[in-house]
CSV table of C-alpha atoms and ligand atoms in Angstrom, one decimal:
chain,number,residue,atom,x,y,z
A,1227,MET,CA,84.3,99.7,98.6
A,1228,ARG,CA,85.3,100.4,95.1
A,1229,GLN,CA,81.9,101.5,93.9
A,1230,SER,CA,82.7,105.0,95.1
A,1231,ILE,CA,86.1,105.0,93.3
A,1232,LEU,CA,86.0,106.7,89.9
A,1233,LEU,CA,88.6,105.8,87.3
A,1234,ARG,CA,88.6,107.9,84.1
A,1235,GLN,CA,91.0,107.6,81.2
A,1236,LEU,CA,91.6,110.9,79.4
A,1237,PHE,CA,93.5,111.3,76.1
A,1238,ASP,CA,95.7,114.0,74.6
A,1239,ARG,CA,95.4,113.8,70.8
A,1240,GLU,CA,98.7,115.6,70.2
A,1241,SER,CA,101.0,113.3,72.1
A,1242,TYR,CA,98.8,110.2,72.3
A,1243,THR,CA,99.2,110.4,76.1
A,1244,TYR,CA,96.7,108.8,78.5
A,1245,THR,CA,96.1,110.7,81.7
A,1246,TYR,CA,94.2,109.1,84.5
A,1247,LEU,CA,91.8,110.7,86.9
A,1248,ILE,CA,91.2,108.6,90.0
A,1249,ALA,CA,88.7,109.9,92.6
A,1250,ASP,CA,87.1,108.9,95.9
A,1251,LEU,CA,83.6,110.2,95.1
A,1252,ASP,CA,82.5,110.0,98.8
A,1253,ALA,CA,85.4,112.0,100.0
A,1254,GLY,CA,85.3,114.3,97.0
A,1255,VAL,CA,89.0,114.0,96.4
A,1256,ALA,CA,91.0,113.1,93.3
A,1257,LEU,CA,94.4,112.5,91.9
A,1258,LEU,CA,95.8,112.7,88.3
A,1259,ILE,CA,98.5,110.6,86.8
A,1260,ASP,CA,100.5,112.1,83.9
A,1261,PRO,CA,98.5,115.2,83.2
A,1262,VAL,CA,99.3,117.1,80.0
A,1263,ALA,CA,99.8,121.0,80.0
A,1264,GLU,CA,97.6,121.6,77.0
A,1265,CYS,CA,94.7,119.7,78.6
A,1266,LEU,CA,94.7,121.8,81.8
A,1267,PRO,CA,91.3,123.5,81.1
A,1268,GLY,CA,89.6,120.2,80.5
A,1269,TYR,CA,90.9,118.8,83.8
A,1270,LEU,CA,89.8,121.8,85.7
A,1271,GLN,CA,86.4,121.6,84.1
A,1272,LEU,CA,86.0,118.0,84.9
A,1273,LEU,CA,87.1,118.4,88.5
A,1274,THR,CA,84.6,121.3,88.9
A,1275,GLU,CA,81.7,119.4,87.2
A,1276,LEU,CA,82.3,116.3,89.4
A,1277,ASP,CA,82.7,118.4,92.5
A,1278,LEU,CA,86.2,117.0,93.2
A,1279,THR,CA,89.2,118.6,94.9
A,1280,LEU,CA,92.4,117.7,93.3
A,1281,LYS,CA,94.8,116.6,96.0
A,1282,ILE,CA,97.7,115.0,94.1
A,1283,ALA,CA,99.2,115.1,90.6
A,1284,ILE,CA,101.8,112.5,89.7
A,1285,ASP,CA,104.2,112.1,86.8
A,1286,THR,CA,105.3,108.5,86.1
A,1287,HIS,CA,108.6,109.9,84.8
A,1288,CYS,CA,110.1,113.0,83.1
A,1289,HIS,CA,108.3,113.0,79.8
A,1290,ALA,CA,110.1,113.7,76.5
A,1291,ASP,CA,107.0,114.0,74.3
A,1292,HIS,CA,104.7,116.4,76.1
A,1293,VAL,CA,104.8,119.1,78.7
A,1294,THR,CA,103.5,118.2,82.1
A,1295,ALA,CA,100.6,120.0,83.8
A,1296,LEU,CA,102.1,119.4,87.2
A,1297,GLY,CA,103.3,122.9,87.9
A,1298,GLN,CA,100.1,124.6,86.6
A,1299,LEU,CA,97.9,122.2,88.5
A,1300,ARG,CA,99.7,122.9,91.7
A,1301,GLU,CA,99.3,126.7,91.1
A,1302,GLU,CA,95.6,126.3,90.2
A,1303,THR,CA,94.5,123.8,92.7
A,1304,ASP,CA,97.1,123.8,95.4
A,1305,CYS,CA,97.6,120.0,94.9
A,1306,GLU,CA,100.7,118.2,95.9
A,1307,THR,CA,102.9,117.2,93.0
A,1308,ILE,CA,104.7,113.8,93.2
A,1309,VAL,CA,107.5,112.2,91.3
A,1310,GLY,CA,109.7,109.2,92.1
A,1311,THR,CA,113.4,109.2,93.2
A,1312,PRO,CA,115.8,109.6,91.5
A,1313,SER,CA,113.8,112.2,89.5
A,1314,MET,CA,115.6,115.4,88.6
A,1315,ILE,CA,112.3,117.3,88.8
A,1316,GLU,CA,113.4,119.3,91.8
A,1317,CYS,CA,110.3,121.5,91.9
A,1318,ALA,CA,108.0,118.6,92.9
A,1319,SER,CA,106.3,118.7,96.3
A,1320,ARG,CA,107.2,115.2,97.2
A,1321,PHE,CA,109.5,112.4,96.1
A,1322,ILE,CA,108.6,108.8,96.7
A,1323,GLY,CA,110.5,105.5,96.4
A,1324,ASP,CA,109.9,101.9,95.5
A,1325,GLY,CA,107.1,100.3,97.6
A,1326,GLN,CA,105.9,103.5,99.1
A,1327,CYS,CA,102.2,104.4,99.0
A,1328,ILE,CA,100.3,107.5,98.0
A,1329,GLU,CA,97.0,108.0,99.8
A,1330,CYS,CA,94.1,110.1,98.6
A,1331,GLY,CA,90.8,109.5,100.4
A,1332,ARG,CA,90.3,105.7,100.2
A,1333,ILE,CA,92.6,105.4,97.2
A,1334,THR,CA,96.0,103.8,97.9
A,1335,LEU,CA,98.5,103.7,95.1
A,1336,ARG,CA,101.7,101.7,95.6
A,1337,ALA,CA,104.7,103.0,93.7
A,1338,ILE,CA,106.8,100.4,91.8
A,1339,TYR,CA,110.2,101.6,90.7
A,1340,THR,CA,110.6,100.4,87.1
A,1341,PRO,CA,113.7,102.0,85.5
A,1342,GLY,CA,114.5,101.2,81.9
A,1343,HIS,CA,112.5,103.6,79.7
A,1344,THR,CA,114.1,106.3,81.8
A,1345,ASP,CA,116.0,106.0,85.1
A,1346,ASP,CA,113.1,107.8,86.9
A,1347,SER,CA,110.2,105.6,85.7
A,1348,TYR,CA,107.6,104.4,88.1
A,1349,CYS,CA,104.4,102.4,87.8
A,1350,TYR,CA,101.5,102.7,90.2
A,1351,TYR,CA,99.5,99.8,91.5
A,1352,LEU,CA,95.9,100.2,92.7
A,1353,GLU,CA,94.9,97.1,94.8
A,1354,GLY,CA,91.3,95.7,94.7
A,1355,GLU,CA,89.3,92.8,93.6
A,1356,ARG,CA,90.3,93.8,90.1
A,1357,PRO,CA,93.7,95.3,90.6
A,1358,VAL,CA,94.9,98.0,88.2
A,1359,VAL,CA,98.4,99.0,87.3
A,1360,PHE,CA,99.3,102.3,85.6
A,1361,THR,CA,102.4,101.4,83.7
A,1362,GLY,CA,103.5,104.8,82.3
A,1363,ASP,CA,105.9,104.1,79.4
A,1364,THR,CA,107.4,101.0,81.0
A,1365,LEU,CA,104.8,98.6,79.6
A,1366,LEU,CA,102.6,99.6,76.7
A,1367,ILE,CA,99.9,97.5,75.0
A,1368,ARG,CA,101.9,95.1,72.8
A,1369,GLY,CA,105.0,97.3,73.3
A,1370,THR,CA,107.2,99.0,75.8
A,1371,GLY,CA,108.9,102.4,76.1
A,1372,ARG,CA,112.1,103.0,74.3
A,1373,THR,CA,115.4,103.0,76.1
A,1374,ASP,CA,117.6,105.2,74.0
A,1375,PHE,CA,117.6,108.5,76.0
A,1376,GLN,CA,117.2,109.9,79.5
A,1377,ASN,CA,119.5,107.2,81.0
A,1378,GLY,CA,117.3,104.5,79.5
A,1379,SER,CA,118.6,100.9,79.8
A,1380,ALA,CA,117.3,97.7,78.1
A,1381,GLU,CA,118.8,95.7,81.0
A,1382,ASP,CA,116.9,97.7,83.6
A,1383,LEU,CA,113.7,97.6,81.5
A,1384,TYR,CA,114.0,93.8,81.2
A,1385,ASN,CA,114.3,93.5,85.0
A,1386,SER,CA,111.4,96.0,85.6
A,1387,LEU,CA,109.2,94.0,83.2
A,1388,PHE,CA,110.0,90.5,84.2
A,1389,ASN,CA,110.9,90.8,87.9
A,1390,LYS,CA,108.3,93.5,88.9
A,1391,LEU,CA,105.4,94.0,86.5
A,1392,LEU,CA,104.9,90.4,85.5
A,1393,THR,CA,104.9,89.3,89.2
A,1394,LEU,CA,101.7,91.3,89.7
A,1395,PRO,CA,98.4,89.4,89.8
A,1396,SER,CA,97.8,88.3,86.2
A,1397,ASN,CA,94.2,89.7,86.2
A,1398,SER,CA,95.6,93.2,86.9
A,1399,VAL,CA,94.3,95.7,84.3
A,1400,VAL,CA,97.1,97.5,82.5
A,1401,TYR,CA,96.6,101.2,81.8
A,1402,PRO,CA,99.5,102.5,79.7
A,1403,GLY,CA,100.9,106.0,79.4
A,1404,HIS,CA,100.3,106.1,75.7
A,1405,ASP,CA,98.7,104.2,72.9
A,1406,TYR,CA,99.1,105.1,69.2
A,1407,LYS,CA,96.3,102.8,68.0
A,1408,GLY,CA,93.6,103.7,70.4
A,1409,TRP,CA,93.9,100.6,72.4
A,1410,SER,CA,92.9,101.7,75.9
A,1411,GLN,CA,93.7,98.8,78.3
A,1412,SER,CA,95.0,95.3,78.6
A,1413,THR,CA,95.9,92.9,81.4
A,1414,ILE,CA,99.2,91.5,82.8
A,1415,ALA,CA,98.2,88.0,81.5
A,1416,GLU,CA,97.3,89.3,78.0
A,1417,GLU,CA,100.6,91.2,77.7
A,1418,ARG,CA,102.6,88.3,79.0
A,1419,ARG,CA,101.1,86.2,76.2
A,1420,CYS,CA,100.8,88.7,73.3
A,1421,ASN,CA,103.3,91.4,73.8
A,1422,PRO,CA,106.2,90.7,71.4
A,1423,ARG,CA,108.7,92.3,73.7
A,1424,LEU,CA,107.8,89.9,76.5
A,1425,GLN,CA,108.6,86.8,74.5
A,1426,VAL,CA,112.3,87.2,75.1
A,1427,GLU,CA,114.7,85.1,77.3
A,1428,SER,CA,117.2,87.8,78.2
A,1429,TRP,CA,117.8,91.5,78.3
A,1430,GLN,CA,120.1,91.2,75.4
A,1431,GLU,CA,117.3,89.9,73.3
A,1432,LEU,CA,115.1,92.7,74.3
A,1433,ASP,CA,117.9,95.2,73.6
A,1434,LEU,CA,118.2,93.7,70.1
A,1435,ILE,CA,114.5,94.4,69.4
A,1436,LEU,CA,114.7,97.9,70.8
A,1437,SER,CA,117.9,98.7,68.8
A,1438,LYS,CA,116.2,97.8,65.6
A,1439,LEU,CA,113.3,100.3,66.1
A,1440,ASN,CA,115.2,103.2,64.5
A,1441,LEU,CA,113.0,105.8,66.2
A,1442,GLY,CA,113.4,109.5,65.6
A,1443,ASP,CA,113.4,111.9,68.6
A,1444,PRO,CA,110.0,112.9,69.9
A,1445,LYS,CA,109.1,116.2,68.2
A,1446,LEU,CA,108.7,118.0,71.4
A,1447,MET,CA,111.7,116.5,73.1
A,1448,ASP,CA,113.9,119.7,73.1
A,1449,VAL,CA,111.0,121.7,74.6
A,1450,ALA,CA,109.5,119.0,76.9
A,1451,ILE,CA,112.4,117.7,78.9
A,1452,PRO,CA,113.7,121.2,80.0
A,1453,ALA,CA,110.2,122.3,80.7
A,1454,ASN,CA,109.3,119.2,82.6
A,1455,LEU,CA,112.4,119.5,84.8
A,1456,GLN,CA,110.8,122.8,85.8
A,1457,CYS,CA,107.4,121.1,86.4
A,1458,GLY,CA,106.1,122.2,83.0
A,1459,ARG,CA,107.2,125.9,83.0
A,1460,THR,CA,107.9,127.0,79.5
A,1461,LEU,CA,108.1,130.7,80.0
A,1462,PHE,CA,111.4,131.9,81.4
A,1463,ILE,CA,111.8,135.5,82.5
B,1924,LIG,FE1,108.1,108.6,78.2
């Protein structure tokens, strides 16, 4: 069944964001996870070249480091835009909750509510012989998202990691929302063993690691968050 499913990882060099195109090639339909506004022409080109109709665009959470392409994609392709409850992105077409599924041709993505990086963070699970999980900024390769803004919480992140993501089949391929070293994928088993932030015994221990990071604000934060709450609109009349 999965031969006809295309999974393509796309990269935005400015924000180190990974965007995922998943398509049912037989049905000619596709969805995008975490599309970046600046990359819109590339997405449209790829969809045209592969003869795909974009049905759905999803943001895993309200991003602070890049502007989403959700609004522009909906205007250009008439696709549905989806975010997860309790997102403040009111312009989205549809809000989904924990455990609900998104269907696109023969693709079924199950939403997993994973607050912690933000209070609106979701991961998406694609079942199959080799399951795949799109982890947004909840679980990165050898890292995790930060928890110091947008209602982030180390306690929530700990619960999302240990009680949700690490309960997935250990052979699940992990596709993160970003990578700063060019690492493109991992697995749940590999991260459980090698990710320093998963070697903790309590949320307080995770919080200690995160509090020592001393990260500056993302450079686009003041632009990206207000724009993303408007589905990526940056021009206000
Ligand atoms: Fe993020």
